[in-house]
Amino acid sequence: MTTINQEQVKRWRLVLGAASEEKLKACGGGSGRLLDGDDVLMDEALAAIYDDTADASGQEAGSSGKSRSAGLGPSSPKLAKWLGDIRSFFPQDVVSVIQADAIERKGLTQLLFEPELLSQVKPDIQMVATLMALKGKIPEKTKETARQLVRAVVEEIVKRLSSNMQRAVTGALNRRQHSPLPSFTGLDWNRTIRANLKHYDQERQLLIPQKVYFFDRARKSKEWTVILDIDQSGSMANSVIYASIIGSIFASMPALDTRVVAFDTEVVDLSEQCAEDPVDMLFGIQLGGGTDINKSVAYCEQFITEPKKTLFILVTDLYEGGNRSELLRRLDDLQQAGVKTICLLALSDEGTPSYDETVAKKLSQFGIPCFGCSPDRLPELIEGALKGQDLLMLANRVQAGSNP
C-alpha cells in the first residue's frame, strides 16, 4: 500500500474495520488511535452489523480475530441507541441500507417486533417490503406501529408521483374533444390556425380568427380501463409496492376504471382495497410463492370490454410456472385486439433484476415492450400510451431516461 493522507486513513479504517488498523498506520496513519470522538461511535454502529467477528450479541465468533466492543444484543436499549446513532451519522439512503442489513445479516427482527424500536426505524421501501414479508409474524402490539410506518412510506411515494401522474393522464385525455368555453391554457392553436387560414389578411399580414377552438377540460367518467397485473413473488418486492401505490393513484382519477390484481399461483383482486386504502392493499399482498402468470392474465381478461380503450400493465420478471405457450398466446391476442399492453420487468429505482429473456424477446416480437422502468419515468410512459404512441419506441425512450 502507498502512503495516504490522514482523512483517507480514517475513511479506510471505517470501511475495513479494526483488523486493518495496523496496516493503515504503516501507510501514514501514525502510531496513535486512528479514530476518535464521533468517528468511534460511527465505527461501533457499523461494527454491530458488519464485523464478522461479532454476532448479534456482541460475542466473539471465534478465537481468531479481534472482536469489536459494539454489539446489539437482545436488549432494546442497545438497539434503540444503535438506531439513533446510525440516523445521526449517516444520510437517509445509507440508513435504509444499514437497517435492511441489520435484519438480513444479524436476524434483528426485534426491530419489527417492539413498538418503541419500530417507531425509531426510518420509513423506507425496503422496510415496507420486510414488513410485508413478515406480516404474519408481527405481534399484535406492534401492528399499529407497523401500519404507521407503511403509511408514511405510502404517503411519501404518493406525494412524489401523484401530481405528475395526474398531469400525464389529464394531458393525454383532455385533447379528445373541443369546448366553446374560453381558456387560454386550453387553446387549440393548431386547429384554430387551420380553420382560420381563409381569413388571413395579406395586406396587414395578420391572421384574424373568426372562431377559436379550445380543448375540453371536462372528461367523461371512466374513459379508459387501466389494469395493473402484479407478480407478488419475493424478487419483485419493490415493484409490488410501487405498482400497488400507483394503482391507488389511478383509482383516484374519475376518468380511469382501475383494476389492481396480484398473483403468485393464485390470483387476488385488490381493486376495492386499492380505491379505499393503499395501506390495507399492501397488507393484503403475500410476497413469495410460485408464479402462474397465465392464470392471472386469464382472470384480467374479463375486465377488457373495450380493447382500444384499455391499458394492460403486467409487472413481472416473466418466470412462468404455469402454461408458458398459453400465456404468450393470450398476450398476443390482447395486443392484436388493440389493448395497449406493456410488461414492466421491474418498477423500482434499483434497475432491472433477472428475468426470462426468452419470453421477453417473444413478447417484444409481438410488439409488447418488456423493460425495467423507474417510478419517476412511469408518467411519461402512461401519457404516451394513452395518446396512442408506438409502444416500442416509447419504451425505448423511457428506458433510456430511467438508465442514463
Coordinates of C-alpha atoms in Angstrom, one line a residue:
M1 CA 0.0 0.0 0.0
T2 CA 1.2 3.5 -0.7
T3 CA 1.3 6.4 1.7
I4 CA -2.2 8.1 2.1
N5 CA -3.3 11.2 3.9
Q6 CA -4.9 11.2 7.3
E7 CA -8.5 11.7 6.0
Q8 CA -8.1 8.7 3.7
V9 CA -6.7 6.7 6.5
K10 CA -9.8 7.4 8.6
R11 CA -12.2 6.6 5.8
W12 CA -10.4 3.3 5.0
R13 CA -10.4 2.4 8.8
L14 CA -14.2 2.9 8.9
V15 CA -14.6 0.8 5.8
L16 CA -12.2 -2.1 6.7
G17 CA -12.7 -2.3 10.4
A18 CA -10.4 -2.8 13.3
A19 CA -8.4 -5.6 11.7
S20 CA -7.0 -3.1 9.2
E21 CA -5.7 -0.6 11.9
E22 CA -2.0 -1.7 12.0
K23 CA -1.6 -1.8 8.2
L24 CA -3.2 1.6 7.9
K25 CA -0.9 3.1 10.5
A26 CA 2.0 1.8 8.4
C27 CA 0.6 3.6 5.4
G28 CA 0.7 7.0 7.0
G29 CA -1.7 6.8 9.9
G30 CA 0.8 7.4 12.6
S31 CA 1.2 5.5 15.8
G32 CA -1.9 6.7 17.8
R33 CA -5.5 5.9 17.5
L34 CA -6.9 6.4 14.0
L35 CA -10.4 7.2 15.2
D36 CA -11.7 9.5 18.0
G37 CA -14.9 11.3 19.0
D38 CA -17.9 10.7 16.8
D39 CA -15.8 8.5 14.5
V40 CA -15.5 5.9 17.3
L41 CA -19.3 5.9 17.7
M42 CA -19.8 5.6 13.9
D43 CA -17.3 2.7 13.8
E44 CA -19.2 0.9 16.6
A45 CA -22.5 1.4 14.8
L46 CA -21.0 -0.2 11.6
A47 CA -19.3 -2.9 13.6
A48 CA -22.6 -4.1 15.1
I49 CA -23.7 -5.2 11.7
Y50 CA -20.6 -5.6 9.5
D51 CA -18.0 -7.0 11.9
D52 CA -18.0 -10.7 11.1
T53 CA -16.1 -11.4 14.3
A54 CA -19.1 -10.4 16.5
D55 CA -22.5 -11.9 16.4
A56 CA -25.7 -10.0 17.2
S57 CA -25.0 -10.4 20.9
G58 CA -21.5 -8.8 20.6
Q59 CA -19.8 -12.2 21.4
E60 CA -16.7 -13.2 19.7
A61 CA -17.4 -15.6 16.9
G62 CA -14.1 -17.4 17.1
S63 CA -10.7 -17.4 18.8
S64 CA -9.0 -15.7 15.9
G65 CA -9.6 -12.0 15.0
K66 CA -10.4 -9.1 17.3
S67 CA -14.0 -8.7 18.4
R68 CA -15.2 -5.1 18.5
S69 CA -16.7 -3.7 21.6
A70 CA -20.0 -2.9 19.7
G71 CA -22.8 -5.4 19.6
L72 CA -26.6 -5.0 19.5
G73 CA -27.5 -8.0 21.6
P74 CA -31.1 -8.8 22.6
S75 CA -31.5 -5.6 24.7
S76 CA -33.9 -3.0 23.5
P77 CA -31.8 -0.1 24.9
K78 CA -28.8 -1.2 22.8
L79 CA -31.0 -1.4 19.7
A80 CA -32.6 2.0 20.4
K81 CA -29.1 3.6 20.8
W82 CA -27.9 1.9 17.7
L83 CA -30.9 3.2 15.7
G84 CA -30.3 6.7 17.0
D85 CA -26.5 6.5 16.1
I86 CA -27.0 5.4 12.5
R87 CA -29.6 8.1 11.9
S88 CA -27.2 10.7 13.3
F89 CA -24.1 9.7 11.4
F90 CA -25.3 8.6 8.0
P91 CA -27.6 10.1 5.3
Q92 CA -31.1 8.6 4.8
D93 CA -30.3 6.4 1.9
V94 CA -27.4 4.8 3.8
V95 CA -29.6 4.4 6.9
S96 CA -32.0 2.4 4.7
V97 CA -29.3 0.0 3.6
I98 CA -27.9 -0.5 7.1
Q99 CA -31.4 -1.2 8.6
A100 CA -32.0 -3.8 5.9
D101 CA -28.6 -5.4 6.5
A102 CA -29.3 -5.5 10.3
I103 CA -32.3 -7.7 9.6
E104 CA -30.7 -9.8 6.9
R105 CA -27.2 -10.3 8.3
K106 CA -27.9 -10.3 12.1
G107 CA -31.5 -11.5 12.1
L108 CA -32.6 -8.5 14.1
T109 CA -36.3 -8.9 13.6
Q110 CA -36.6 -7.2 17.1
L111 CA -36.6 -4.0 15.1
L112 CA -40.1 -5.0 13.8
F113 CA -41.5 -6.7 17.0
E114 CA -41.1 -3.9 19.5
P115 CA -43.3 -0.8 19.0
E116 CA -40.7 1.5 20.7
L117 CA -38.0 0.2 18.3
L118 CA -40.1 0.2 15.2
S119 CA -41.1 3.8 15.8
Q120 CA -37.4 4.8 15.5
V121 CA -36.9 2.9 12.2
K122 CA -36.5 5.2 9.2
P123 CA -39.6 4.5 7.0
D124 CA -38.4 3.4 3.5
I125 CA -39.5 1.0 0.8
Q126 CA -37.1 -1.8 1.9
M127 CA -38.5 -1.8 5.4
V128 CA -42.1 -1.9 4.0
A129 CA -41.0 -5.0 1.9
T130 CA -39.7 -6.6 5.1
L131 CA -42.9 -5.9 7.0
M132 CA -45.0 -7.3 4.2
A133 CA -42.8 -10.5 4.1
L134 CA -43.1 -10.9 7.9
K135 CA -46.6 -9.7 8.4
G136 CA -47.9 -13.0 9.7
K137 CA -45.3 -12.9 12.5
I138 CA -45.7 -9.3 13.7
P139 CA -47.2 -9.4 17.2
E140 CA -50.5 -7.6 17.9
K141 CA -48.8 -4.9 20.0
T142 CA -46.6 -3.8 17.0
K143 CA -49.2 -3.9 14.2
E144 CA -50.4 -0.4 14.6
T145 CA -46.8 1.0 14.6
A146 CA -46.1 -1.1 11.5
R147 CA -49.1 0.3 9.8
Q148 CA -48.0 3.9 10.6
L149 CA -44.5 3.1 9.1
V150 CA -46.1 1.7 6.0
R151 CA -48.5 4.7 5.7
A152 CA -45.6 7.1 6.0
V153 CA -43.9 5.4 3.0
V154 CA -47.1 5.3 1.0
E155 CA -47.7 9.0 1.6
E156 CA -44.2 9.8 0.6
I157 CA -44.5 7.9 -2.7
V158 CA -47.9 9.3 -3.5
K159 CA -46.5 12.8 -2.9
R160 CA -43.6 12.0 -5.2
L161 CA -45.6 10.6 -8.0
S162 CA -49.2 11.7 -7.8
S163 CA -49.1 15.2 -9.4
N164 CA -47.0 14.0 -12.3
M165 CA -49.3 11.0 -12.9
Q166 CA -52.4 13.1 -12.7
R167 CA -50.9 15.6 -15.1
A168 CA -49.9 12.9 -17.5
V169 CA -53.3 11.3 -17.6
T170 CA -55.3 14.5 -17.9
G171 CA -52.8 15.8 -20.5
A172 CA -53.5 12.7 -22.6
L173 CA -57.2 12.6 -22.2
N174 CA -58.0 16.4 -22.3
R175 CA -57.3 16.5 -26.0
R176 CA -60.2 14.4 -27.1
Q177 CA -62.9 16.9 -27.8
H178 CA -63.4 20.6 -28.1
S179 CA -65.3 23.1 -26.0
P180 CA -66.7 26.6 -26.6
L181 CA -65.6 27.7 -23.2
P182 CA -62.7 30.1 -23.4
S183 CA -59.5 29.2 -21.6
F184 CA -56.1 30.5 -22.8
T185 CA -54.3 27.4 -21.4
G186 CA -56.7 25.2 -23.3
L187 CA -56.4 26.9 -26.6
D188 CA -56.0 24.5 -29.5
W189 CA -53.6 26.6 -31.6
N190 CA -53.3 24.1 -34.5
R191 CA -57.0 23.7 -35.2
T192 CA -57.6 27.4 -34.7
I193 CA -55.0 28.4 -37.2
R194 CA -56.0 25.8 -39.8
A195 CA -59.7 26.7 -39.5
N196 CA -59.0 30.4 -40.0
L197 CA -56.4 30.5 -42.8
K198 CA -59.0 31.7 -45.2
H199 CA -59.3 34.9 -43.0
Y200 CA -55.6 35.8 -43.4
D201 CA -55.2 39.5 -44.2
Q202 CA -52.4 39.7 -46.7
E203 CA -52.1 43.4 -46.6
R204 CA -51.7 43.6 -42.9
Q205 CA -50.1 40.2 -42.7
L206 CA -52.3 39.1 -39.9
L207 CA -54.4 36.1 -39.2
I208 CA -57.8 37.3 -37.9
P209 CA -59.6 34.3 -36.5
Q210 CA -63.4 34.2 -36.8
K211 CA -63.6 31.2 -34.5
V212 CA -61.3 30.0 -31.7
Y213 CA -61.2 26.4 -30.6
F214 CA -60.4 25.2 -27.0
F215 CA -59.7 21.7 -25.6
D216 CA -62.5 20.5 -23.3
R217 CA -61.3 20.3 -19.7
A218 CA -64.3 18.1 -18.7
R219 CA -63.9 14.4 -19.3
K220 CA -66.4 11.7 -19.3
S221 CA -66.2 9.3 -16.4
K222 CA -64.2 6.0 -16.9
E223 CA -62.8 7.0 -20.3
W224 CA -60.1 4.3 -20.1
T225 CA -59.7 1.0 -18.3
V226 CA -56.3 0.5 -16.7
I227 CA -55.4 -2.9 -15.4
L228 CA -52.3 -3.5 -13.2
D229 CA -51.4 -7.2 -13.0
I230 CA -48.7 -7.6 -10.4
D231 CA -46.4 -10.5 -9.8
Q232 CA -46.0 -10.8 -6.0
S233 CA -43.1 -13.2 -6.0
G234 CA -40.4 -12.3 -3.4
S235 CA -37.9 -11.0 -6.0
M236 CA -40.5 -8.4 -7.1
A237 CA -41.0 -6.8 -3.7
N238 CA -40.1 -3.2 -4.5
S239 CA -42.0 -3.4 -7.8
V240 CA -45.1 -4.7 -6.0
I241 CA -45.1 -1.8 -3.6
Y242 CA -44.6 0.9 -6.2
A243 CA -47.2 -0.7 -8.6
S244 CA -49.8 -1.1 -5.9
I245 CA -49.4 2.6 -4.8
I246 CA -49.5 3.7 -8.4
G247 CA -52.7 1.7 -8.7
S248 CA -54.2 3.7 -5.9
I249 CA -53.3 6.9 -7.7
F250 CA -55.0 5.6 -10.8
A251 CA -58.1 4.7 -8.8
S252 CA -58.4 8.3 -7.6
M253 CA -58.9 9.5 -11.2
P254 CA -62.5 9.6 -12.4
A255 CA -61.5 9.2 -16.0
L256 CA -60.0 5.7 -15.3
D257 CA -61.6 2.4 -14.4
T258 CA -58.8 0.9 -12.4
R259 CA -58.3 -2.8 -11.6
V260 CA -55.4 -4.0 -9.5
V261 CA -54.6 -7.7 -9.4
A262 CA -51.8 -9.5 -7.6
F263 CA -50.8 -13.1 -8.3
D264 CA -48.5 -16.0 -7.4
T265 CA -50.0 -19.4 -8.2
E266 CA -53.4 -17.8 -7.1
V267 CA -55.0 -14.5 -8.1
V268 CA -56.1 -11.8 -5.6
D269 CA -58.2 -8.9 -6.8
L270 CA -57.1 -5.8 -4.8
S271 CA -59.2 -3.3 -6.7
E272 CA -61.5 -2.5 -3.8
Q273 CA -58.7 -2.0 -1.2
C274 CA -56.8 0.0 -3.7
A275 CA -59.6 2.5 -4.1
E276 CA -60.1 2.8 -0.4
D277 CA -56.8 2.4 1.4
P278 CA -53.5 1.5 -0.2
V279 CA -52.0 0.5 3.2
D280 CA -54.7 -2.2 3.5
M281 CA -53.9 -3.2 0.0
L282 CA -50.2 -3.7 0.7
F283 CA -51.0 -5.8 3.8
G284 CA -53.3 -7.9 1.5
I285 CA -50.3 -8.9 -0.6
Q286 CA -48.4 -12.0 0.2
L287 CA -44.8 -11.8 -1.1
G288 CA -43.2 -15.1 -2.2
G289 CA -44.6 -18.3 -3.6
G290 CA -44.8 -19.7 -7.1
T291 CA -45.9 -17.9 -10.3
D292 CA -48.8 -18.6 -12.7
I293 CA -48.8 -15.5 -14.9
N294 CA -51.1 -17.1 -17.4
K295 CA -53.8 -17.7 -14.8
S296 CA -53.7 -14.1 -13.8
V297 CA -53.9 -12.7 -17.3
A298 CA -56.9 -15.0 -17.9
Y299 CA -58.5 -13.5 -14.9
C300 CA -57.9 -9.9 -16.1
E301 CA -59.4 -10.6 -19.5
Q302 CA -62.9 -10.3 -18.0
F303 CA -62.3 -6.6 -17.4
I304 CA -61.5 -5.8 -21.0
T305 CA -64.7 -4.6 -22.6
E306 CA -63.3 -2.0 -25.0
P307 CA -59.8 -3.2 -26.0
K308 CA -58.8 0.0 -27.8
K309 CA -59.5 1.9 -24.6
T310 CA -57.7 -0.5 -22.3
L311 CA -54.2 -0.2 -20.9
F312 CA -52.8 -3.5 -19.5
I313 CA -49.7 -3.3 -17.5
L314 CA -48.1 -6.6 -16.5
V315 CA -45.5 -6.2 -13.7
T316 CA -43.4 -9.4 -13.7
D317 CA -40.0 -10.9 -14.3
L318 CA -41.7 -13.4 -16.7
Y319 CA -40.5 -16.6 -15.0
E320 CA -43.7 -18.5 -15.7
G321 CA -44.5 -21.6 -13.6
G322 CA -47.8 -22.2 -15.4
N323 CA -48.6 -22.6 -19.1
R324 CA -46.0 -20.5 -21.0
S325 CA -47.3 -21.2 -24.5
E326 CA -50.8 -20.2 -23.4
L327 CA -49.5 -17.1 -21.7
L328 CA -47.8 -16.0 -24.9
R329 CA -51.0 -16.7 -26.9
R330 CA -53.1 -14.7 -24.5
L331 CA -50.8 -11.6 -24.6
D332 CA -50.5 -11.8 -28.3
D333 CA -54.3 -11.9 -28.6
L334 CA -54.6 -8.8 -26.3
Q335 CA -52.1 -6.9 -28.4
Q336 CA -53.8 -7.9 -31.7
A337 CA -57.2 -6.8 -30.3
G338 CA -55.9 -3.3 -29.7
V339 CA -55.2 -3.5 -26.0
K340 CA -52.2 -1.3 -25.0
T341 CA -50.1 -4.0 -23.4
I342 CA -46.8 -3.3 -21.5
C343 CA -44.6 -5.6 -19.5
L344 CA -42.6 -4.0 -16.7
L345 CA -39.8 -6.3 -15.7
A346 CA -39.2 -4.0 -12.7
L347 CA -40.9 -0.9 -11.4
S348 CA -38.2 0.4 -9.0
D349 CA -35.2 2.6 -8.5
E350 CA -32.8 -0.3 -8.4
G351 CA -32.6 -1.4 -12.0
T352 CA -33.9 -4.5 -13.8
P353 CA -33.5 -7.8 -12.0
S354 CA -33.1 -11.2 -13.5
Y355 CA -35.9 -12.1 -15.9
D356 CA -36.8 -14.7 -18.5
E357 CA -35.1 -13.3 -21.6
T358 CA -36.7 -15.9 -23.9
V359 CA -40.3 -14.8 -23.0
A360 CA -39.3 -11.1 -23.1
K361 CA -37.9 -11.5 -26.6
K362 CA -41.0 -13.2 -27.8
L363 CA -43.3 -10.6 -26.4
S364 CA -41.2 -7.8 -28.0
Q365 CA -41.7 -9.6 -31.3
F366 CA -45.5 -9.2 -30.7
G367 CA -45.0 -5.5 -30.2
I368 CA -45.2 -5.7 -26.4
P369 CA -42.3 -3.8 -24.8
C370 CA -40.6 -5.5 -21.9
F371 CA -38.3 -3.4 -19.8
G372 CA -37.5 -2.0 -16.4
C373 CA -38.8 1.4 -15.5
S374 CA -38.1 3.8 -12.6
P375 CA -41.3 5.1 -11.0
D376 CA -40.4 8.7 -11.9
R377 CA -40.5 7.8 -15.6
L378 CA -43.8 6.0 -15.5
P379 CA -46.0 9.1 -16.0
E380 CA -44.3 9.7 -19.4
L381 CA -45.0 6.1 -20.3
I382 CA -48.6 6.3 -19.3
E383 CA -49.2 9.6 -21.2
G384 CA -47.6 8.3 -24.3
A385 CA -49.6 5.0 -24.2
L386 CA -52.9 6.9 -23.8
K387 CA -52.0 9.2 -26.6
G388 CA -51.6 6.2 -28.9
Q389 CA -47.8 6.5 -29.4
D390 CA -45.8 3.5 -30.7
L391 CA -45.2 1.4 -27.5
L392 CA -41.8 0.0 -28.5
M393 CA -40.4 3.4 -29.4
L394 CA -42.0 4.9 -26.3
A395 CA -40.5 2.2 -24.1
N396 CA -37.0 2.8 -25.6
R397 CA -37.2 6.5 -24.8
V398 CA -38.5 5.9 -21.2
Q399 CA -35.9 3.2 -20.6
A400 CA -33.1 5.5 -21.8
G401 CA -34.3 8.1 -19.3
S402 CA -34.5 5.6 -16.5
N403 CA -31.0 4.3 -17.1
P404 CA -28.8 7.3 -18.1

